[in-house]
Amino acid sequence: MPEGDTVWRTARQLDRALSGAPLARCDLRVPKLATVDLTGREVLETVARGKHLLTRFEGGLTLHSHLRMDGAWRVYASGRRWSGGPGHQIRAVLATAAQSAVGYRLPVLELLRTADEDGAVGHLGPDLLGPDWDEAKALSRLLADPARPVAEALLDQRNLAGIGNVYAAELCFLGRVTPWLPVGEVPSPGRLTALAKKLLEVNKARTLRVTTGDVRAGRNLWVYGRAGKPCPRCGTTVRTWVPGPSTTRRVAYWCPGCQTGPPPPPL
């Protein structure tokens, strides 16, 4: 699933490609928007709010999209062949005279009045990469349920917006706790929110996400995606826990040598 840094980067790409020009083409390929045509409206801006994208148009309209697991926006110069996937996966086309933005496999696509955006994103906590970032508020929300497993609390976008499974795993490693330790028992929990902010900020402008300080592929992350491999810090084999099909819990990665706390729950 794309995380907050990826969504922030996508918003910048869309903003640079479309803003300040009228749409020459609008094709929204979802049933509820099939008759909508924004052609001729100027694109004002695209902004990220956590993992949500808000593309605003003159006339007080906003196109809200969310990438979830495998959605993507791709930008192409006019006349260039689109290559983000087969045509049946395209959900949206927004094009100016110079650029085309094509949305592939978008699970969420809706048109809102700009004044009503809170209905889509108002539930989110402080945005790690947004102008509303408030570390004290994020920490307060994170600790509101002290018995909740720390990784689950970090992933809850109502607490702080922008963390996905990669950052949840890496933050637990850097905090030296297993993902299942109750968040109220995490030593110095404020360090987690500060680290989350730092990691997303340093990674928002690059495509290879780095948490180790080593920019070489394969050495850029501590535990995420490293199941069965030695921990870069202590050499212990990194373990993974895959939840059963009936649960919404996500795959977890951790190093038993570096991280302390409860083991994963039984399946």
mmCIF file of C-alpha atoms in Angstrom:
data_model
loop_
_atom_site.group_PDB
_atom_site.id
_atom_site.type_symbol
_atom_site.label_atom_id
_atom_site.label_comp_id
_atom_site.label_asym_id
_atom_site.label_seq_id
_atom_site.Cartn_x
_atom_site.Cartn_y
_atom_site.Cartn_z
ATOM 1 C CA MET A 1 0.000 0.000 0.000
ATOM 2 C CA PRO A 2 1.386 3.452 -0.863
ATOM 3 C CA GLU A 3 2.379 5.376 2.260
ATOM 4 C CA GLY A 4 2.200 9.057 3.056
ATOM 5 C CA ASP A 5 5.469 9.937 1.343
ATOM 6 C CA THR A 6 4.389 8.260 -1.905
ATOM 7 C CA VAL A 7 1.024 10.021 -1.838
ATOM 8 C CA TRP A 8 2.724 13.381 -1.130
ATOM 9 C CA ARG A 9 4.986 12.814 -4.141
ATOM 10 C CA THR A 10 2.012 11.853 -6.304
ATOM 11 C CA ALA A 11 0.195 15.038 -5.290
ATOM 12 C CA ARG A 12 3.199 17.121 -6.343
ATOM 13 C CA GLN A 13 3.374 15.383 -9.708
ATOM 14 C CA LEU A 14 -0.323 15.983 -10.364
ATOM 15 C CA ASP A 15 -0.083 19.570 -9.169
ATOM 16 C CA ARG A 16 2.857 20.350 -11.452
ATOM 17 C CA ALA A 17 1.264 18.642 -14.446
ATOM 18 C CA LEU A 18 -2.259 20.053 -14.244
ATOM 19 C CA SER A 19 -2.522 23.169 -12.113
ATOM 20 C CA GLY A 20 -3.072 26.537 -13.731
ATOM 21 C CA ALA A 21 -4.556 25.152 -16.943
ATOM 22 C CA PRO A 22 -8.076 24.201 -18.032
ATOM 23 C CA LEU A 23 -8.923 20.578 -18.663
ATOM 24 C CA ALA A 24 -8.998 19.654 -22.335
ATOM 25 C CA ARG A 25 -10.272 16.183 -21.473
ATOM 26 C CA CYS A 26 -12.069 14.631 -18.506
ATOM 27 C CA ASP A 27 -12.975 10.957 -18.445
ATOM 28 C CA LEU A 28 -14.100 9.473 -15.113
ATOM 29 C CA ARG A 29 -14.672 5.754 -15.599
ATOM 30 C CA VAL A 30 -16.675 4.824 -12.522
ATOM 31 C CA PRO A 31 -20.455 4.391 -12.720
ATOM 32 C CA LYS A 32 -21.419 7.181 -10.326
ATOM 33 C CA LEU A 33 -19.280 9.716 -12.229
ATOM 34 C CA ALA A 34 -19.927 8.473 -15.755
ATOM 35 C CA THR A 35 -21.867 11.601 -16.744
ATOM 36 C CA VAL A 36 -19.495 14.090 -15.071
ATOM 37 C CA ASP A 37 -17.483 16.287 -17.426
ATOM 38 C CA LEU A 38 -15.059 18.840 -15.991
ATOM 39 C CA THR A 39 -13.672 19.840 -19.373
ATOM 40 C CA GLY A 40 -12.916 23.565 -19.490
ATOM 41 C CA ARG A 41 -12.530 23.986 -15.745
ATOM 42 C CA GLU A 42 -9.166 25.210 -14.515
ATOM 43 C CA VAL A 43 -7.287 22.898 -12.187
ATOM 44 C CA LEU A 44 -6.365 24.906 -9.099
ATOM 45 C CA GLU A 45 -4.183 22.451 -7.192
ATOM 46 C CA THR A 46 -3.700 18.891 -6.001
ATOM 47 C CA VAL A 47 -2.836 18.311 -2.361
ATOM 48 C CA ALA A 48 -2.262 15.268 -0.208
ATOM 49 C CA ARG A 49 -4.053 14.722 3.078
ATOM 50 C CA GLY A 50 -2.491 11.672 4.679
ATOM 51 C CA LYS A 51 -3.021 8.956 2.068
ATOM 52 C CA HIS A 52 -5.810 10.852 0.316
ATOM 53 C CA LEU A 53 -5.491 13.023 -2.807
ATOM 54 C CA LEU A 54 -7.610 16.125 -3.372
ATOM 55 C CA THR A 55 -7.608 17.705 -6.848
ATOM 56 C CA ARG A 56 -9.417 21.053 -6.729
ATOM 57 C CA PHE A 57 -11.095 22.796 -9.664
ATOM 58 C CA GLU A 58 -12.516 26.224 -10.227
ATOM 59 C CA GLY A 59 -16.176 26.394 -9.339
ATOM 60 C CA GLY A 60 -15.682 24.810 -5.914
ATOM 61 C CA LEU A 61 -15.315 21.154 -6.930
ATOM 62 C CA THR A 62 -12.802 18.566 -5.680
ATOM 63 C CA LEU A 63 -11.956 15.149 -7.078
ATOM 64 C CA HIS A 64 -11.074 12.912 -4.144
ATOM 65 C CA SER A 65 -9.020 9.778 -4.791
ATOM 66 C CA HIS A 66 -7.300 7.154 -2.661
ATOM 67 C CA LEU A 67 -4.720 4.638 -3.880
ATOM 68 C CA ARG A 68 -5.217 1.952 -1.210
ATOM 69 C CA MET A 69 -3.308 -1.222 -2.136
ATOM 70 C CA ASP A 70 -2.331 -0.824 -5.796
ATOM 71 C CA GLY A 71 -3.892 2.317 -7.214
ATOM 72 C CA ALA A 72 -1.642 4.799 -9.030
ATOM 73 C CA TRP A 73 -1.696 8.087 -10.913
ATOM 74 C CA ARG A 74 0.663 8.375 -13.875
ATOM 75 C CA VAL A 75 1.540 11.580 -15.721
ATOM 76 C CA TYR A 76 2.352 11.620 -19.444
ATOM 77 C CA ALA A 77 3.277 14.371 -21.858
ATOM 78 C CA SER A 78 0.673 14.980 -24.539
ATOM 79 C CA GLY A 79 0.978 12.366 -27.291
ATOM 80 C CA ARG A 80 3.012 9.927 -25.206
ATOM 81 C CA ARG A 81 1.749 6.354 -24.922
ATOM 82 C CA TRP A 82 0.177 5.472 -21.569
ATOM 83 C CA SER A 83 1.913 2.566 -19.882
ATOM 84 C CA GLY A 84 0.508 2.222 -16.357
ATOM 85 C CA GLY A 85 -1.545 -0.867 -17.114
ATOM 86 C CA PRO A 86 -4.232 -2.223 -19.444
ATOM 87 C CA GLY A 87 -6.987 0.116 -20.529
ATOM 88 C CA HIS A 88 -9.669 -1.634 -18.482
ATOM 89 C CA GLN A 89 -7.802 -0.606 -15.296
ATOM 90 C CA ILE A 90 -8.047 3.113 -16.056
ATOM 91 C CA ARG A 91 -10.491 4.865 -13.745
ATOM 92 C CA ALA A 92 -9.769 8.516 -14.545
ATOM 93 C CA VAL A 93 -8.205 10.689 -17.212
ATOM 94 C CA LEU A 94 -7.538 14.379 -16.544
ATOM 95 C CA ALA A 95 -5.729 16.089 -19.391
ATOM 96 C CA THR A 96 -4.637 19.605 -20.254
ATOM 97 C CA ALA A 97 -3.235 20.587 -23.625
ATOM 98 C CA ALA A 98 0.252 19.622 -22.448
ATOM 99 C CA GLN A 99 -0.099 16.799 -19.910
ATOM 100 C CA SER A 100 -2.325 13.832 -19.133
ATOM 101 C CA ALA A 101 -2.861 12.379 -15.660
ATOM 102 C CA VAL A 102 -4.183 8.826 -15.792
ATOM 103 C CA GLY A 103 -5.532 7.084 -12.690
ATOM 104 C CA TYR A 104 -5.133 3.302 -12.670
ATOM 105 C CA ARG A 105 -6.978 0.877 -10.368
ATOM 106 C CA LEU A 106 -8.284 3.683 -8.147
ATOM 107 C CA PRO A 107 -10.583 2.086 -5.549
ATOM 108 C CA VAL A 108 -11.854 5.465 -4.336
ATOM 109 C CA LEU A 109 -12.889 8.193 -6.753
ATOM 110 C CA GLU A 110 -15.565 10.722 -5.885
ATOM 111 C CA LEU A 111 -16.485 14.286 -6.748
ATOM 112 C CA LEU A 112 -17.145 16.606 -3.817
ATOM 113 C CA ARG A 113 -17.855 20.228 -3.229
ATOM 114 C CA THR A 114 -14.569 21.683 -2.013
ATOM 115 C CA ALA A 115 -16.420 23.057 0.997
ATOM 116 C CA ASP A 116 -17.374 19.471 1.904
ATOM 117 C CA GLU A 117 -13.902 17.904 1.857
ATOM 118 C CA ASP A 118 -14.047 17.312 5.596
ATOM 119 C CA GLY A 119 -16.640 14.666 4.915
ATOM 120 C CA ALA A 120 -13.909 12.619 3.231
ATOM 121 C CA VAL A 121 -10.800 13.513 5.232
ATOM 122 C CA GLY A 122 -12.005 15.261 8.388
ATOM 123 C CA HIS A 123 -11.611 12.092 10.453
ATOM 124 C CA LEU A 124 -7.853 11.975 9.889
ATOM 125 C CA GLY A 125 -5.351 12.798 12.573
ATOM 126 C CA PRO A 126 -2.508 15.290 12.110
ATOM 127 C CA ASP A 127 -0.811 14.819 8.739
ATOM 128 C CA LEU A 128 2.881 13.951 9.078
ATOM 129 C CA LEU A 129 3.654 15.822 5.847
ATOM 130 C CA GLY A 130 0.936 18.445 6.037
ATOM 131 C CA PRO A 131 0.697 22.003 7.329
ATOM 132 C CA ASP A 132 -1.559 20.781 10.138
ATOM 133 C CA TRP A 133 1.110 18.556 11.722
ATOM 134 C CA ASP A 134 0.779 18.756 15.502
ATOM 135 C CA GLU A 135 3.036 16.317 17.316
ATOM 136 C CA ALA A 136 1.384 16.820 20.703
ATOM 137 C CA LYS A 137 -2.075 16.089 19.281
ATOM 138 C CA ALA A 138 -0.796 13.051 17.390
ATOM 139 C CA LEU A 139 0.848 11.658 20.521
ATOM 140 C CA SER A 140 -2.295 12.262 22.552
ATOM 141 C CA ARG A 141 -4.388 10.345 20.015
ATOM 142 C CA LEU A 142 -1.812 7.565 19.782
ATOM 143 C CA LEU A 143 -1.936 7.026 23.558
ATOM 144 C CA ALA A 144 -5.720 7.387 23.906
ATOM 145 C CA ASP A 145 -6.053 3.582 24.034
ATOM 146 C CA PRO A 146 -2.930 2.480 25.948
ATOM 147 C CA ALA A 147 -3.749 -1.238 25.632
ATOM 148 C CA ARG A 148 -3.749 -1.150 21.843
ATOM 149 C CA PRO A 149 -0.781 -2.830 20.062
ATOM 150 C CA VAL A 150 1.676 -0.164 19.009
ATOM 151 C CA ALA A 151 1.776 -1.075 15.306
ATOM 152 C CA GLU A 152 -2.016 -1.036 15.128
ATOM 153 C CA ALA A 153 -2.120 2.382 16.817
ATOM 154 C CA LEU A 154 0.490 3.754 14.401
ATOM 155 C CA LEU A 155 -1.466 2.471 11.400
ATOM 156 C CA ASP A 156 -4.724 4.086 12.525
ATOM 157 C CA GLN A 157 -5.016 7.177 10.331
ATOM 158 C CA ARG A 158 -7.279 8.801 12.940
ATOM 159 C CA ASN A 159 -4.250 9.068 15.218
ATOM 160 C CA LEU A 160 -1.714 10.401 12.726
ATOM 161 C CA ALA A 161 -2.037 10.342 8.970
ATOM 162 C CA GLY A 162 0.535 8.912 6.596
ATOM 163 C CA ILE A 163 1.952 5.755 8.187
ATOM 164 C CA GLY A 164 1.577 2.445 6.363
ATOM 165 C CA ASN A 165 2.872 -1.043 6.997
ATOM 166 C CA VAL A 166 6.475 -0.266 5.998
ATOM 167 C CA TYR A 167 6.845 2.613 8.428
ATOM 168 C CA ALA A 168 4.962 0.809 11.195
ATOM 169 C CA ALA A 169 7.433 -2.088 11.008
ATOM 170 C CA GLU A 170 10.475 0.164 10.803
ATOM 171 C CA LEU A 171 9.321 2.424 13.637
ATOM 172 C CA CYS A 172 8.775 -0.560 15.917
ATOM 173 C CA PHE A 173 12.294 -1.748 15.091
ATOM 174 C CA LEU A 174 13.808 1.664 15.763
ATOM 175 C CA GLY A 175 11.844 1.845 19.012
ATOM 176 C CA ARG A 176 13.155 -1.641 19.900
ATOM 177 C CA VAL A 177 9.653 -2.994 20.598
ATOM 178 C CA THR A 178 7.628 -5.733 18.943
ATOM 179 C CA PRO A 179 4.556 -4.615 16.998
ATOM 180 C CA TRP A 180 2.277 -6.147 19.665
ATOM 181 C CA LEU A 181 3.538 -4.258 22.707
ATOM 182 C CA PRO A 182 0.704 -2.129 24.138
ATOM 183 C CA VAL A 183 1.348 1.420 23.020
ATOM 184 C CA GLY A 184 1.019 2.628 26.615
ATOM 185 C CA GLU A 185 4.077 0.518 27.536
ATOM 186 C CA VAL A 186 6.335 1.906 24.810
ATOM 187 C CA PRO A 187 9.339 3.681 26.363
ATOM 188 C CA SER A 188 9.447 7.323 25.256
ATOM 189 C CA PRO A 189 6.462 7.115 22.868
ATOM 190 C CA GLY A 190 7.101 10.695 21.759
ATOM 191 C CA ARG A 191 10.238 9.390 20.059
ATOM 192 C CA LEU A 192 8.048 7.338 17.727
ATOM 193 C CA THR A 193 6.060 10.337 16.498
ATOM 194 C CA ALA A 194 9.231 12.397 16.098
ATOM 195 C CA LEU A 195 10.889 9.563 14.159
ATOM 196 C CA ALA A 196 7.808 9.096 11.992
ATOM 197 C CA LYS A 197 7.898 12.758 11.037
ATOM 198 C CA LYS A 198 11.638 12.643 10.332
ATOM 199 C CA LEU A 199 11.462 9.490 8.197
ATOM 200 C CA LEU A 200 8.596 10.681 6.020
ATOM 201 C CA GLU A 201 10.233 14.063 5.535
ATOM 202 C CA VAL A 202 13.567 12.618 4.405
ATOM 203 C CA ASN A 203 11.882 10.107 2.087
ATOM 204 C CA LYS A 204 9.151 12.217 0.518
ATOM 205 C CA ALA A 205 11.269 13.376 -2.424
ATOM 206 C CA ARG A 206 12.904 10.043 -3.323
ATOM 207 C CA THR A 207 11.528 6.813 -4.707
ATOM 208 C CA LEU A 208 13.723 4.416 -2.699
ATOM 209 C CA ARG A 209 12.498 4.554 0.880
ATOM 210 C CA VAL A 210 15.404 4.547 3.362
ATOM 211 C CA THR A 211 15.256 4.054 7.136
ATOM 212 C CA THR A 212 18.753 2.655 7.755
ATOM 213 C CA GLY A 213 20.740 5.548 6.327
ATOM 214 C CA ASP A 214 22.104 3.226 3.598
ATOM 215 C CA VAL A 215 20.720 4.186 0.188
ATOM 216 C CA ARG A 216 21.782 0.929 -1.500
ATOM 217 C CA ALA A 217 18.851 -1.244 -2.583
ATOM 218 C CA GLY A 218 18.483 -4.214 -0.243
ATOM 219 C CA ARG A 219 20.114 -2.321 2.617
ATOM 220 C CA ASN A 220 17.668 0.543 2.849
ATOM 221 C CA LEU A 221 15.237 -0.992 5.372
ATOM 222 C CA TRP A 222 15.812 -2.656 8.741
ATOM 223 C CA VAL A 223 13.143 -5.374 8.833
ATOM 224 C CA TYR A 224 10.312 -4.750 6.373
ATOM 225 C CA GLY A 225 10.433 -7.299 3.547
ATOM 226 C CA ARG A 226 13.467 -9.021 5.108
ATOM 227 C CA ALA A 227 11.811 -12.190 6.467
ATOM 228 C CA GLY A 228 14.361 -14.995 6.722
ATOM 229 C CA LYS A 229 17.319 -12.633 6.282
ATOM 230 C CA PRO A 230 19.769 -11.560 8.992
ATOM 231 C CA CYS A 231 19.010 -8.379 10.876
ATOM 232 C CA PRO A 232 21.383 -5.638 9.655
ATOM 233 C CA ARG A 233 22.035 -4.645 13.265
ATOM 234 C CA CYS A 234 22.453 -7.907 15.220
ATOM 235 C CA GLY A 235 22.382 -10.726 12.659
ATOM 236 C CA THR A 236 19.333 -12.480 14.123
ATOM 237 C CA THR A 237 16.955 -13.846 11.494
ATOM 238 C CA VAL A 238 14.132 -11.402 10.814
ATOM 239 C CA ARG A 239 10.742 -13.002 11.306
ATOM 240 C CA THR A 240 7.359 -12.360 9.771
ATOM 241 C CA TRP A 241 3.793 -12.989 10.888
ATOM 242 C CA VAL A 242 1.071 -13.374 8.313
ATOM 243 C CA PRO A 243 -2.473 -12.949 9.649
ATOM 244 C CA GLY A 244 -5.215 -15.342 8.652
ATOM 245 C CA PRO A 245 -7.606 -14.533 5.792
ATOM 246 C CA SER A 246 -10.452 -13.544 8.110
ATOM 247 C CA THR A 247 -8.592 -10.688 9.820
ATOM 248 C CA THR A 248 -7.764 -7.142 8.783
ATOM 249 C CA ARG A 249 -4.438 -7.228 10.622
ATOM 250 C CA ARG A 250 -1.425 -6.753 8.360
ATOM 251 C CA VAL A 251 1.759 -8.721 7.802
ATOM 252 C CA ALA A 252 4.326 -7.882 10.470
ATOM 253 C CA TYR A 253 8.127 -8.001 10.427
ATOM 254 C CA TRP A 254 10.385 -7.908 13.457
ATOM 255 C CA CYS A 255 13.802 -8.895 14.793
ATOM 256 C CA PRO A 256 13.596 -11.071 17.927
ATOM 257 C CA GLY A 257 17.123 -10.014 18.848
ATOM 258 C CA CYS A 258 16.594 -6.254 18.748
ATOM 259 C CA GLN A 259 12.926 -5.925 19.679
ATOM 260 C CA THR A 260 11.338 -6.806 22.999
ATOM 261 C CA GLY A 261 7.699 -7.303 23.853
ATOM 262 C CA PRO A 262 4.861 -9.769 23.266
ATOM 263 C CA PRO A 263 4.956 -12.297 20.403
ATOM 264 C CA PRO A 264 2.301 -12.253 17.679
ATOM 265 C CA PRO A 265 -1.190 -13.437 18.591
ATOM 266 C CA PRO A 266 -2.213 -16.979 17.642
ATOM 267 C CA LEU A 267 -3.902 -17.368 14.266
#
